[in-house]
mmCIF file of C-alpha atoms in Angstrom:
data_model
loop_
_atom_site.group_PDB
_atom_site.id
_atom_site.type_symbol
_atom_site.label_atom_id
_atom_site.label_comp_id
_atom_site.label_asym_id
_atom_site.label_seq_id
_atom_site.Cartn_x
_atom_site.Cartn_y
_atom_site.Cartn_z
ATOM 1 C CA UNK A 1 103.287 53.134 -73.457
ATOM 2 C CA UNK A 2 100.241 52.501 -71.245
ATOM 3 C CA UNK A 3 100.473 51.465 -67.666
ATOM 4 C CA UNK A 4 98.565 48.145 -68.352
ATOM 5 C CA UNK A 5 101.037 47.060 -70.857
ATOM 6 C CA UNK A 6 103.759 46.616 -68.417
ATOM 7 C CA UNK A 7 101.425 44.944 -65.644
ATOM 8 C CA UNK A 8 102.304 41.288 -64.999
ATOM 9 C CA UNK A 9 99.874 38.693 -66.466
ATOM 10 C CA UNK A 10 98.686 35.883 -64.474
ATOM 11 C CA UNK A 11 98.415 32.512 -66.468
ATOM 12 C CA UNK A 12 94.702 32.183 -65.353
ATOM 13 C CA UNK A 13 93.869 35.575 -66.853
ATOM 14 C CA UNK A 14 93.586 34.071 -70.466
ATOM 15 C CA UNK A 15 91.079 31.380 -69.343
ATOM 16 C CA UNK A 16 89.121 34.025 -67.291
ATOM 17 C CA UNK A 17 89.103 36.299 -70.389
ATOM 18 C CA UNK A 18 87.517 33.601 -72.505
ATOM 19 C CA UNK A 19 84.901 32.803 -69.821
ATOM 20 C CA UNK A 20 83.895 36.609 -69.016
ATOM 21 C CA UNK A 21 84.494 38.373 -72.129
ATOM 22 C CA UNK A 22 86.837 41.010 -70.237
ATOM 23 C CA UNK A 23 90.260 41.736 -71.654
ATOM 24 C CA UNK A 24 93.526 40.710 -69.796
ATOM 25 C CA UNK A 25 93.984 44.360 -68.721
ATOM 26 C CA UNK A 26 90.388 44.547 -67.369
ATOM 27 C CA UNK A 27 90.823 41.425 -65.290
ATOM 28 C CA UNK A 28 94.065 42.738 -63.817
ATOM 29 C CA UNK A 29 92.061 45.975 -62.507
ATOM 30 C CA UNK A 30 89.311 43.729 -61.120
ATOM 31 C CA UNK A 31 91.636 41.233 -59.596
ATOM 32 C CA UNK A 32 93.211 44.170 -57.703
ATOM 33 C CA UNK A 33 89.720 45.058 -56.339
ATOM 34 C CA UNK A 34 88.843 41.781 -55.519
ATOM 35 C CA UNK A 35 92.111 41.561 -53.341
ATOM 36 C CA UNK A 36 91.305 44.847 -51.727
ATOM 37 C CA UNK A 37 87.747 43.850 -50.942
ATOM 38 C CA UNK A 38 88.741 40.315 -49.633
ATOM 39 C CA UNK A 39 91.814 41.522 -47.581
ATOM 40 C CA UNK A 40 94.034 39.262 -49.904
ATOM 41 C CA UNK A 41 91.877 36.081 -49.102
ATOM 42 C CA UNK A 42 90.989 33.856 -51.947
ATOM 43 C CA UNK A 43 87.232 34.295 -51.711
ATOM 44 C CA UNK A 44 84.843 37.146 -50.953
ATOM 45 C CA UNK A 45 81.982 36.976 -48.410
ATOM 46 C CA UNK A 46 78.832 39.232 -48.107
ATOM 47 C CA UNK A 47 80.621 41.154 -45.114
ATOM 48 C CA UNK A 48 83.364 42.159 -47.431
ATOM 49 C CA UNK A 49 80.938 44.130 -49.666
ATOM 50 C CA UNK A 50 79.229 45.703 -46.500
ATOM 51 C CA UNK A 51 82.484 47.484 -45.958
ATOM 52 C CA UNK A 52 82.142 49.547 -49.128
ATOM 53 C CA UNK A 53 81.068 53.038 -47.926
ATOM 54 C CA UNK A 54 78.808 53.878 -51.008
ATOM 55 C CA UNK A 55 76.846 50.760 -50.549
ATOM 56 C CA UNK A 56 75.807 51.686 -46.768
ATOM 57 C CA UNK A 57 73.303 54.275 -48.059
ATOM 58 C CA UNK A 58 72.024 52.354 -51.067
ATOM 59 C CA UNK A 59 68.305 51.598 -50.695
ATOM 60 C CA UNK A 60 68.692 48.374 -52.547
ATOM 61 C CA UNK A 61 72.017 47.311 -50.857
ATOM 62 C CA UNK A 62 71.086 43.902 -49.841
ATOM 63 C CA UNK A 63 69.783 42.985 -53.312
ATOM 64 C CA UNK A 64 73.068 44.220 -54.796
ATOM 65 C CA UNK A 65 75.138 42.417 -52.498
ATOM 66 C CA UNK A 66 72.959 39.152 -52.725
ATOM 67 C CA UNK A 67 73.299 39.210 -56.570
ATOM 68 C CA UNK A 68 77.025 38.325 -56.232
ATOM 69 C CA UNK A 69 76.287 35.041 -54.269
ATOM 70 C CA UNK A 70 73.059 34.055 -56.278
ATOM 71 C CA UNK A 71 73.826 31.129 -58.542
ATOM 72 C CA UNK A 72 71.632 32.085 -61.320
ATOM 73 C CA UNK A 73 74.176 34.736 -61.978
ATOM 74 C CA UNK A 74 76.979 32.593 -62.561
ATOM 75 C CA UNK A 75 75.749 31.429 -66.037
ATOM 76 C CA UNK A 76 75.722 27.912 -64.959
ATOM 77 C CA UNK A 77 71.840 27.487 -64.695
ATOM 78 C CA UNK A 78 72.375 27.204 -60.835
ATOM 79 C CA UNK A 79 69.910 27.741 -58.050
ATOM 80 C CA UNK A 80 70.422 28.868 -54.672
ATOM 81 C CA UNK A 81 73.005 30.854 -53.061
ATOM 82 C CA UNK A 82 76.623 30.485 -51.792
ATOM 83 C CA UNK A 83 78.448 31.862 -48.805
ATOM 84 C CA UNK A 84 81.548 32.887 -50.678
ATOM 85 C CA UNK A 85 82.684 33.409 -54.281
ATOM 86 C CA UNK A 86 85.905 33.153 -56.041
ATOM 87 C CA UNK A 87 87.522 35.619 -58.387
ATOM 88 C CA UNK A 88 86.112 33.712 -61.263
ATOM 89 C CA UNK A 89 82.500 33.948 -59.896
ATOM 90 C CA UNK A 90 83.071 37.698 -58.971
ATOM 91 C CA UNK A 91 84.249 38.216 -62.605
ATOM 92 C CA UNK A 92 81.334 36.583 -64.146
ATOM 93 C CA UNK A 93 78.843 38.622 -62.053
ATOM 94 C CA UNK A 94 80.852 41.919 -62.960
ATOM 95 C CA UNK A 95 80.688 40.960 -66.545
ATOM 96 C CA UNK A 96 76.967 41.633 -66.576
ATOM 97 C CA UNK A 97 78.094 45.384 -66.276
ATOM 98 C CA UNK A 98 80.441 45.105 -69.192
ATOM 99 C CA UNK A 99 79.499 47.683 -72.069
ATOM 100 C CA UNK A 100 78.427 45.863 -75.169
ATOM 101 C CA UNK A 101 80.834 45.931 -78.239
ATOM 102 C CA UNK A 102 80.119 48.429 -81.017
ATOM 103 C CA UNK A 103 80.669 45.407 -83.451
ATOM 104 C CA UNK A 104 77.710 43.187 -82.402
ATOM 105 C CA UNK A 105 74.991 41.646 -84.607
ATOM 106 C CA UNK A 106 71.468 42.423 -83.700
ATOM 107 C CA UNK A 107 71.005 38.922 -82.430
ATOM 108 C CA UNK A 108 74.000 39.292 -80.283
ATOM 109 C CA UNK A 109 72.895 42.723 -78.936
ATOM 110 C CA UNK A 110 69.544 41.216 -78.161
ATOM 111 C CA UNK A 111 71.035 38.321 -76.227
ATOM 112 C CA UNK A 112 73.196 40.738 -74.073
ATOM 113 C CA UNK A 113 70.003 42.823 -73.328
ATOM 114 C CA UNK A 114 68.163 39.680 -72.352
ATOM 115 C CA UNK A 115 70.903 38.603 -70.056
ATOM 116 C CA UNK A 116 71.149 42.166 -68.390
ATOM 117 C CA UNK A 117 67.594 42.117 -67.850
ATOM 118 C CA UNK A 118 67.632 38.591 -66.237
ATOM 119 C CA UNK A 119 70.199 39.739 -63.973
ATOM 120 C CA UNK A 120 67.954 42.645 -62.733
ATOM 121 C CA UNK A 121 65.003 40.331 -62.516
ATOM 122 C CA UNK A 122 67.025 37.987 -60.456
ATOM 123 C CA UNK A 123 67.826 40.817 -58.073
ATOM 124 C CA UNK A 124 64.162 41.226 -57.340
ATOM 125 C CA UNK A 125 62.994 37.799 -57.428
ATOM 126 C CA UNK A 126 64.467 37.193 -53.949
ATOM 127 C CA UNK A 127 62.845 33.951 -53.232
ATOM 128 C CA UNK A 128 64.119 32.423 -56.490
ATOM 129 C CA UNK A 129 60.570 31.188 -57.548
ATOM 130 C CA UNK A 130 60.584 32.577 -60.950
ATOM 131 C CA UNK A 131 58.293 35.650 -60.302
ATOM 132 C CA UNK A 132 58.537 39.129 -58.482
ATOM 133 C CA UNK A 133 55.571 38.953 -56.208
ATOM 134 C CA UNK A 134 53.799 42.123 -54.716
ATOM 135 C CA UNK A 135 55.634 41.491 -51.492
ATOM 136 C CA UNK A 136 59.022 41.433 -53.295
ATOM 137 C CA UNK A 137 58.001 44.450 -55.422
ATOM 138 C CA UNK A 138 56.634 46.352 -52.479
ATOM 139 C CA UNK A 139 59.817 45.715 -50.514
ATOM 140 C CA UNK A 140 61.853 47.350 -53.347
ATOM 141 C CA UNK A 141 59.473 50.260 -53.674
ATOM 142 C CA UNK A 142 59.187 50.928 -49.836
ATOM 143 C CA UNK A 143 63.017 50.722 -49.495
ATOM 144 C CA UNK A 144 63.514 53.206 -52.406
ATOM 145 C CA UNK A 145 60.851 55.722 -51.313
ATOM 146 C CA UNK A 146 60.938 55.592 -47.472
ATOM 147 C CA UNK A 147 64.733 55.935 -47.268
ATOM 148 C CA UNK A 148 64.556 58.788 -49.485
ATOM 149 C CA UNK A 149 62.189 60.434 -47.212
ATOM 150 C CA UNK A 150 59.920 61.145 -49.868
ATOM 151 C CA UNK A 151 57.012 59.368 -48.547
ATOM 152 C CA UNK A 152 55.934 57.308 -45.327
ATOM 153 C CA UNK A 153 55.960 53.589 -45.279
ATOM 154 C CA UNK A 154 52.173 53.248 -45.642
ATOM 155 C CA UNK A 155 52.113 55.598 -48.552
ATOM 156 C CA UNK A 156 54.933 53.475 -50.026
ATOM 157 C CA UNK A 157 52.954 50.355 -49.652
ATOM 158 C CA UNK A 158 50.061 52.025 -51.490
ATOM 159 C CA UNK A 159 52.264 53.241 -54.285
ATOM 160 C CA UNK A 160 53.618 49.673 -54.683
ATOM 161 C CA UNK A 161 50.083 48.157 -54.783
ATOM 162 C CA UNK A 162 49.005 50.598 -57.464
ATOM 163 C CA UNK A 163 52.018 49.974 -59.511
ATOM 164 C CA UNK A 164 51.739 46.094 -59.432
ATOM 165 C CA UNK A 165 47.909 46.511 -60.622
ATOM 166 C CA UNK A 166 49.187 48.561 -63.559
ATOM 167 C CA UNK A 167 51.926 46.003 -64.184
ATOM 168 C CA UNK A 168 49.126 43.147 -64.114
ATOM 169 C CA UNK A 169 47.010 45.042 -66.587
ATOM 170 C CA UNK A 170 49.908 45.546 -69.008
ATOM 171 C CA UNK A 171 51.132 41.841 -68.618
ATOM 172 C CA UNK A 172 47.873 39.745 -68.544
ATOM 173 C CA UNK A 173 45.305 42.355 -69.739
ATOM 174 C CA UNK A 174 41.936 42.688 -68.227
ATOM 175 C CA UNK A 175 41.397 40.911 -64.676
ATOM 176 C CA UNK A 176 38.249 40.139 -62.966
ATOM 177 C CA UNK A 177 37.750 41.501 -59.366
ATOM 178 C CA UNK A 178 38.188 38.105 -57.860
ATOM 179 C CA UNK A 179 41.377 37.255 -59.906
ATOM 180 C CA UNK A 180 44.683 37.353 -58.129
ATOM 181 C CA UNK A 181 47.861 38.339 -59.952
ATOM 182 C CA UNK A 182 50.645 36.100 -58.649
ATOM 183 C CA UNK A 183 53.587 38.416 -59.760
ATOM 184 C CA UNK A 184 55.727 39.340 -62.703
ATOM 185 C CA UNK A 185 57.291 36.560 -64.787
ATOM 186 C CA UNK A 186 60.484 37.176 -66.750
ATOM 187 C CA UNK A 187 58.693 37.173 -69.981
ATOM 188 C CA UNK A 188 56.334 39.869 -68.425
ATOM 189 C CA UNK A 189 59.442 41.585 -67.145
ATOM 190 C CA UNK A 190 61.260 41.606 -70.513
ATOM 191 C CA UNK A 191 57.988 42.945 -72.262
ATOM 192 C CA UNK A 192 57.622 45.740 -69.870
ATOM 193 C CA UNK A 193 61.018 47.004 -70.227
ATOM 194 C CA UNK A 194 61.079 46.563 -73.925
ATOM 195 C CA UNK A 195 61.712 50.452 -74.505
ATOM 196 C CA UNK A 196 64.095 50.743 -71.706
ATOM 197 C CA UNK A 197 67.717 51.214 -72.944
ATOM 198 C CA UNK A 198 69.591 48.870 -70.476
ATOM 199 C CA UNK A 199 72.554 48.240 -72.446
ATOM 200 C CA UNK A 200 74.465 51.587 -71.605
ATOM 201 C CA UNK A 201 72.707 52.339 -68.366
ATOM 202 C CA UNK A 202 73.845 49.011 -66.722
ATOM 203 C CA UNK A 203 77.524 49.236 -67.561
ATOM 204 C CA UNK A 204 80.967 50.206 -66.121
ATOM 205 C CA UNK A 205 83.851 51.365 -68.189
ATOM 206 C CA UNK A 206 86.402 49.145 -66.355
ATOM 207 C CA UNK A 207 89.707 50.432 -67.720
ATOM 208 C CA UNK A 208 88.636 53.912 -66.665
ATOM 209 C CA UNK A 209 87.876 53.054 -63.061
ATOM 210 C CA UNK A 210 90.494 53.531 -59.997
ATOM 211 C CA UNK A 211 90.807 50.314 -58.252
ATOM 212 C CA UNK A 212 90.241 52.130 -54.954
ATOM 213 C CA UNK A 213 86.676 53.111 -55.789
ATOM 214 C CA UNK A 214 85.478 50.332 -58.120
ATOM 215 C CA UNK A 215 82.232 48.655 -56.816
ATOM 216 C CA UNK A 216 81.500 51.707 -54.481
#
């Protein structure tokens, strides 16, 4: 008999399973981690995530944390951010990392792919205006490169500028010298990553995770 079969079931788990696609067993694992992070409080705040050791050295730590408080990721067509999240909202955000089932139609797989890419897009569209601007893109590149020690800050800026021009040429084609590229829209983002295998890369095997290390 597996350990999860003897775990107590909360009445709310069934409803949460329907809303998130997680099994009752997976929700039990995630609820334990929620309680650990929140110190047994009913809600999580950003400072709780800052206590996770492995996030401390992550170059896009702030974007990862903010994603949990971004209403766009709650599947309710919301806007703006919240100061704290409930277990349900935590599970909804975590469900973006749920591996797709093997028994999905092509249409269902495309829908999951689009949802995962939308989540990634929201992480980098930090001002919630529907585009990833050069400044937002530059910030991510600078953080990734400068924190790794690969290049200096000025070099990182040059790389970000060059990469953005390349993105512009792919997204909108030829641009005149006096034209200004406002930024990457989600449709452009989706097109740019058409060959990127996001489904398995952006996933966590939830039942194979120790609750003391989940979300590290």
